[in-house]
CSV table of C-alpha atoms in Angstrom, one decimal:
chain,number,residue,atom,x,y,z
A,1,UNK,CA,61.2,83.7,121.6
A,2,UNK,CA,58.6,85.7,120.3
A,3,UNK,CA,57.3,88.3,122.6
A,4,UNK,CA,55.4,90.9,120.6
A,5,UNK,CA,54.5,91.3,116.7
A,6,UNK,CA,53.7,94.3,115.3
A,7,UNK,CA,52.3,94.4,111.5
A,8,UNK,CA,48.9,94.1,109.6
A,9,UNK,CA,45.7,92.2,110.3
A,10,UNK,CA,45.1,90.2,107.2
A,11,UNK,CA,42.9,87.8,108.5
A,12,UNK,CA,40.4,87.2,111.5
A,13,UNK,CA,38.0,84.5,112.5
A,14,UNK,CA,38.3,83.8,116.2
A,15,UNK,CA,40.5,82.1,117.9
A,16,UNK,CA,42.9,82.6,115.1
A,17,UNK,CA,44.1,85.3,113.5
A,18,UNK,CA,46.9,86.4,110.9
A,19,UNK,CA,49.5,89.1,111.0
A,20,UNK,CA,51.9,90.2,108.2
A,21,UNK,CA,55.1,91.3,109.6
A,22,UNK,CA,57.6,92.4,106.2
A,23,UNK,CA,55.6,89.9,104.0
A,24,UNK,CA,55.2,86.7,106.6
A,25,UNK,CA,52.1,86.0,107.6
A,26,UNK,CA,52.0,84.6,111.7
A,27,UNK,CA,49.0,82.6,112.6
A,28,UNK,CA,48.1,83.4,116.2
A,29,UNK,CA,45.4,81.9,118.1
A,30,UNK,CA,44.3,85.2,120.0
A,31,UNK,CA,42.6,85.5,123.2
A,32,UNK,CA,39.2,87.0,124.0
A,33,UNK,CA,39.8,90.5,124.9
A,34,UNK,CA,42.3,91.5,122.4
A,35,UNK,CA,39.8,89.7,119.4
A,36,UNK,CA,37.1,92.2,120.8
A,37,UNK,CA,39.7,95.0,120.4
A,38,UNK,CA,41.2,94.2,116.9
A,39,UNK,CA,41.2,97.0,114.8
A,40,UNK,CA,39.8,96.8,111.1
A,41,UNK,CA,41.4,94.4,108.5
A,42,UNK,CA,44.7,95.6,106.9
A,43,UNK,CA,44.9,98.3,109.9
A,44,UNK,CA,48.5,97.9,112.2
A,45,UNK,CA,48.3,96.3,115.4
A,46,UNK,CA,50.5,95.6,118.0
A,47,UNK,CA,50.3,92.3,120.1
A,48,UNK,CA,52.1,90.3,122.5
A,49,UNK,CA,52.5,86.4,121.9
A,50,UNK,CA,53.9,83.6,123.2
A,51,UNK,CA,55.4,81.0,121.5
A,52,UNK,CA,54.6,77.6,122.2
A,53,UNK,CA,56.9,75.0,121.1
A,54,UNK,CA,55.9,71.2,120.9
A,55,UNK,CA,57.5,68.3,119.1
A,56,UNK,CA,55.7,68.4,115.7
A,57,UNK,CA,55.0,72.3,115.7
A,58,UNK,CA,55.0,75.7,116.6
A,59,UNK,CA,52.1,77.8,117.9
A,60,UNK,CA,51.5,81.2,118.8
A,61,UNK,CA,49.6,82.8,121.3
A,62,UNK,CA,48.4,86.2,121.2
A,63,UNK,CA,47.3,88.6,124.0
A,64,UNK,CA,45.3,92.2,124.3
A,65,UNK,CA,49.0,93.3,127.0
A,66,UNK,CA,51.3,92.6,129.2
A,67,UNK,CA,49.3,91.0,132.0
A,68,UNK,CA,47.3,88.1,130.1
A,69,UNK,CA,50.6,87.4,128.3
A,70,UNK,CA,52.5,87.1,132.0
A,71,UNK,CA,49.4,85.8,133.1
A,72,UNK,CA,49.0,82.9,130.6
A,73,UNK,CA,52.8,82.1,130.9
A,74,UNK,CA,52.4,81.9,134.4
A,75,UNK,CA,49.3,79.6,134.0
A,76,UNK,CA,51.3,77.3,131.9
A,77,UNK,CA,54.6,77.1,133.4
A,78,UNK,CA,53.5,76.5,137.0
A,79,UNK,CA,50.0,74.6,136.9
A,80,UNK,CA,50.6,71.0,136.2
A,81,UNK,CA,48.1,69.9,133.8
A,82,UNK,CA,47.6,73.1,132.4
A,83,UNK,CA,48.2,73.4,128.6
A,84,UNK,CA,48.2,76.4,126.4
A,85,UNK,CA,44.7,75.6,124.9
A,86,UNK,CA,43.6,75.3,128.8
A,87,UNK,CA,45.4,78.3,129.9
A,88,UNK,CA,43.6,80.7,126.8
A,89,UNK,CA,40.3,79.2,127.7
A,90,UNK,CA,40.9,80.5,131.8
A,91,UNK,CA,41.8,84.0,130.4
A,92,UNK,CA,38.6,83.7,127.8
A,93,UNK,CA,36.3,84.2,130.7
A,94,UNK,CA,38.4,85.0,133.9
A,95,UNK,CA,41.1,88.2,132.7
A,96,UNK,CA,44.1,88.6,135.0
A,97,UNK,CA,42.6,90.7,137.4
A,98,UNK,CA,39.2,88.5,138.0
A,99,UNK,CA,41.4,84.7,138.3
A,100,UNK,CA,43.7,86.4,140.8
A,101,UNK,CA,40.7,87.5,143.2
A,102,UNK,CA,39.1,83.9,142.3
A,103,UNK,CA,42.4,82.4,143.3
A,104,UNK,CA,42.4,84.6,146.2
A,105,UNK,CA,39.1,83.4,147.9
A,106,UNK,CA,40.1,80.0,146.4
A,107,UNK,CA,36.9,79.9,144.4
A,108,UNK,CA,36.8,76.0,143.6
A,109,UNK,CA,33.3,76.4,141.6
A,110,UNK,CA,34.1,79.2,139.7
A,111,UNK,CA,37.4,78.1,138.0
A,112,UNK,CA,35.7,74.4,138.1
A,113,UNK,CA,32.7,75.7,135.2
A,114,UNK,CA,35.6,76.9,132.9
A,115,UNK,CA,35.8,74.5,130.4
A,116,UNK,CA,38.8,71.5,131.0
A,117,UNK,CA,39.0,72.7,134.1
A,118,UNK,CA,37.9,69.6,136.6
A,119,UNK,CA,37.6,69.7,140.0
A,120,UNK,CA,41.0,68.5,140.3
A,121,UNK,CA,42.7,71.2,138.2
A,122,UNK,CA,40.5,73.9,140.1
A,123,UNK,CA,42.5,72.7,143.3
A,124,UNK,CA,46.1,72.5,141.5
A,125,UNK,CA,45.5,76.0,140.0
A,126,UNK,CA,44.3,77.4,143.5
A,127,UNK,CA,46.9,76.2,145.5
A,128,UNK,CA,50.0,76.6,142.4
A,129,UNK,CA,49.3,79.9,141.7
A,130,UNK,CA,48.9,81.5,145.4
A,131,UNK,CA,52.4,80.0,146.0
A,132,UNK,CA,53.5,81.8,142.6
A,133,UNK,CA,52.3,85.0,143.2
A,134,UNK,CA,53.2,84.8,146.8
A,135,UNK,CA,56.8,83.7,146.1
A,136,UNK,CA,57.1,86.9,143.5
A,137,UNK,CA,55.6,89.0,145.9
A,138,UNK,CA,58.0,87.8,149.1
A,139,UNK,CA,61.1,88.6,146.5
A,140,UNK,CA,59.8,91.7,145.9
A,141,UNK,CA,59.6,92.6,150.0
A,142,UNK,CA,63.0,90.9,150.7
A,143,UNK,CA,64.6,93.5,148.7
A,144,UNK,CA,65.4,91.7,145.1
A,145,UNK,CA,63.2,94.3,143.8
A,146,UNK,CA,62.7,98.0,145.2
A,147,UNK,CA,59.1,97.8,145.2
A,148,UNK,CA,57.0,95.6,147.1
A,149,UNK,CA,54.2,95.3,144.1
A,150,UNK,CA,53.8,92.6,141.6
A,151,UNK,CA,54.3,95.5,138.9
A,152,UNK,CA,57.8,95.6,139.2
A,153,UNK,CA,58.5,91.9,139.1
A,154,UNK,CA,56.1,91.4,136.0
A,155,UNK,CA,58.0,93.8,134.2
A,156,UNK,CA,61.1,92.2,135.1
A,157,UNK,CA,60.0,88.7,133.5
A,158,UNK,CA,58.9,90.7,130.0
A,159,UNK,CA,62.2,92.4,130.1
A,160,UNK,CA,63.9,89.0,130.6
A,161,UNK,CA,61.8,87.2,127.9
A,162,UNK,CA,62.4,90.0,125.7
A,163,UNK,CA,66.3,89.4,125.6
A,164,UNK,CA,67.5,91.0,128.5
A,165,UNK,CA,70.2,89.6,131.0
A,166,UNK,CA,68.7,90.2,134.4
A,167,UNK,CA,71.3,92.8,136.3
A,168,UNK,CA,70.1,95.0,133.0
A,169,UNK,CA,67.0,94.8,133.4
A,170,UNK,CA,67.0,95.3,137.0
A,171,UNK,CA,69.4,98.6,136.3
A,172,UNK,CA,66.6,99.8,134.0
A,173,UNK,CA,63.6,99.2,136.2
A,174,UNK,CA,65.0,100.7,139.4
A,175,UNK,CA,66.0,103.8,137.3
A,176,UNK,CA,62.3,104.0,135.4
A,177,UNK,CA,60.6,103.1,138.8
A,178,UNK,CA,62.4,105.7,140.9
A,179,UNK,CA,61.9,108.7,138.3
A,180,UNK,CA,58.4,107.5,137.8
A,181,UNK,CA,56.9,105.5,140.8
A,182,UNK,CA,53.2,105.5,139.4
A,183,UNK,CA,53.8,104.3,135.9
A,184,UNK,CA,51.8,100.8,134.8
A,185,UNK,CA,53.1,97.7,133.7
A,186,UNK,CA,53.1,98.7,129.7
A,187,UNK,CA,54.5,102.1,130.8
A,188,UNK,CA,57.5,101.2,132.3
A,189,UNK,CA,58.3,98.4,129.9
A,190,UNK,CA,58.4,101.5,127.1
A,191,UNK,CA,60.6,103.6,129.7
A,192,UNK,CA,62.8,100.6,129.9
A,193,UNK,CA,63.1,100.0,126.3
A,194,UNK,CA,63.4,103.5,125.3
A,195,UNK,CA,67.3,103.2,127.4
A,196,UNK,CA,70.3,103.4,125.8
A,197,UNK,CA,72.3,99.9,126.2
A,198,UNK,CA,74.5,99.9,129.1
A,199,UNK,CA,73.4,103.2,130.7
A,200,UNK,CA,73.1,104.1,134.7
């Protein structure tokens, strides 16, 4: 999997994007807010991706951090009906923090105007991700993970999808989290990376 690339911009004309990591060039269809924040062509960036994998071809996805990348994988993996193209067009005009509080107040109408989103799919995206983010959040209070926030168990899934076997990443967290208990998402995911192999 493809979690992150870091190279050059060499091209941009939204949604895609290209990126030349050691002479490849990665076409990545980008989301909203991390087009708004590209820096100037042939500058570095850094972005985080998903790779979409379907029977005639490979796609990329590209996201501004941490959260729309969770939050899109989320989006796909647990709402049936909800493709990649589907899923970047909820984050284009609802970002993490905004779909969570319409999912919260189960806001029908709103996620109903985003385009392919039916009335239907409003419903299935209400009810499918409350019982996600409920479920991550009742792990995280049972005592899988030491903190009862969803900070801890998003950092956990980028840690897994970035190679790690679980009890590691779980060893790393607990050792970031308790030296630093304020960090954010992208701040402990550094801390975590920044660990020497097998230490704790």
């Amino acid at each position: 999997m493809i979690s992150y690339l870091k190279g050059t911009l060499i091209y941009s004309l939204f949604p895609h994007i290209i990126v030349e990591v050691r002479g490849i060039g990665f076409e990545v269809f980008c989301s909203l807010s991390l087009f708004r924040n590209l820096p100037p062509l042939y500058s570095e960036l850094t972005l985080y991706t998903h790779l979409e994998v379907s029977e005639n071809r490979l796609e990329l996805f590209g996201f501004k951090d941490l959260e729309e990348q969770l939050t899109f994988r989320l989006l796909v993996e647990k709402v049936h009906g909800v493709g990649p193209r589907t899923a970047l067009s909820i984050l284009n005009v609802l970002p993490p923090s905004e779909l969570k509080a319409a999912v919260g107040r189960a806001d029908f109408r709103l996620l109903s105007k985003i385009k392919g989103i039916g009335e239907k799919t409003a419903h299935r995206l209400v009810v499918e991700l409350k019982d996600s983010w409920a479920t991550a959040e009742a792990s995280s209070s049972s005592g899988t993970a030491i903190v009862g926030d969803r900070v801890f168990e998003d950092a956990l899934r980028a840690l897994v999808a970035l190679g790690y076997k679980e009890p590691e990443a779980l060893k790393r967290l607990r050792r970031v989290r308790e030296k630093h208990p304020q960090m954010d998402l992208e701040g402990i995911i550094k801390e975590c990376l920044k660990l020497a192999s097998g230490e704790g």
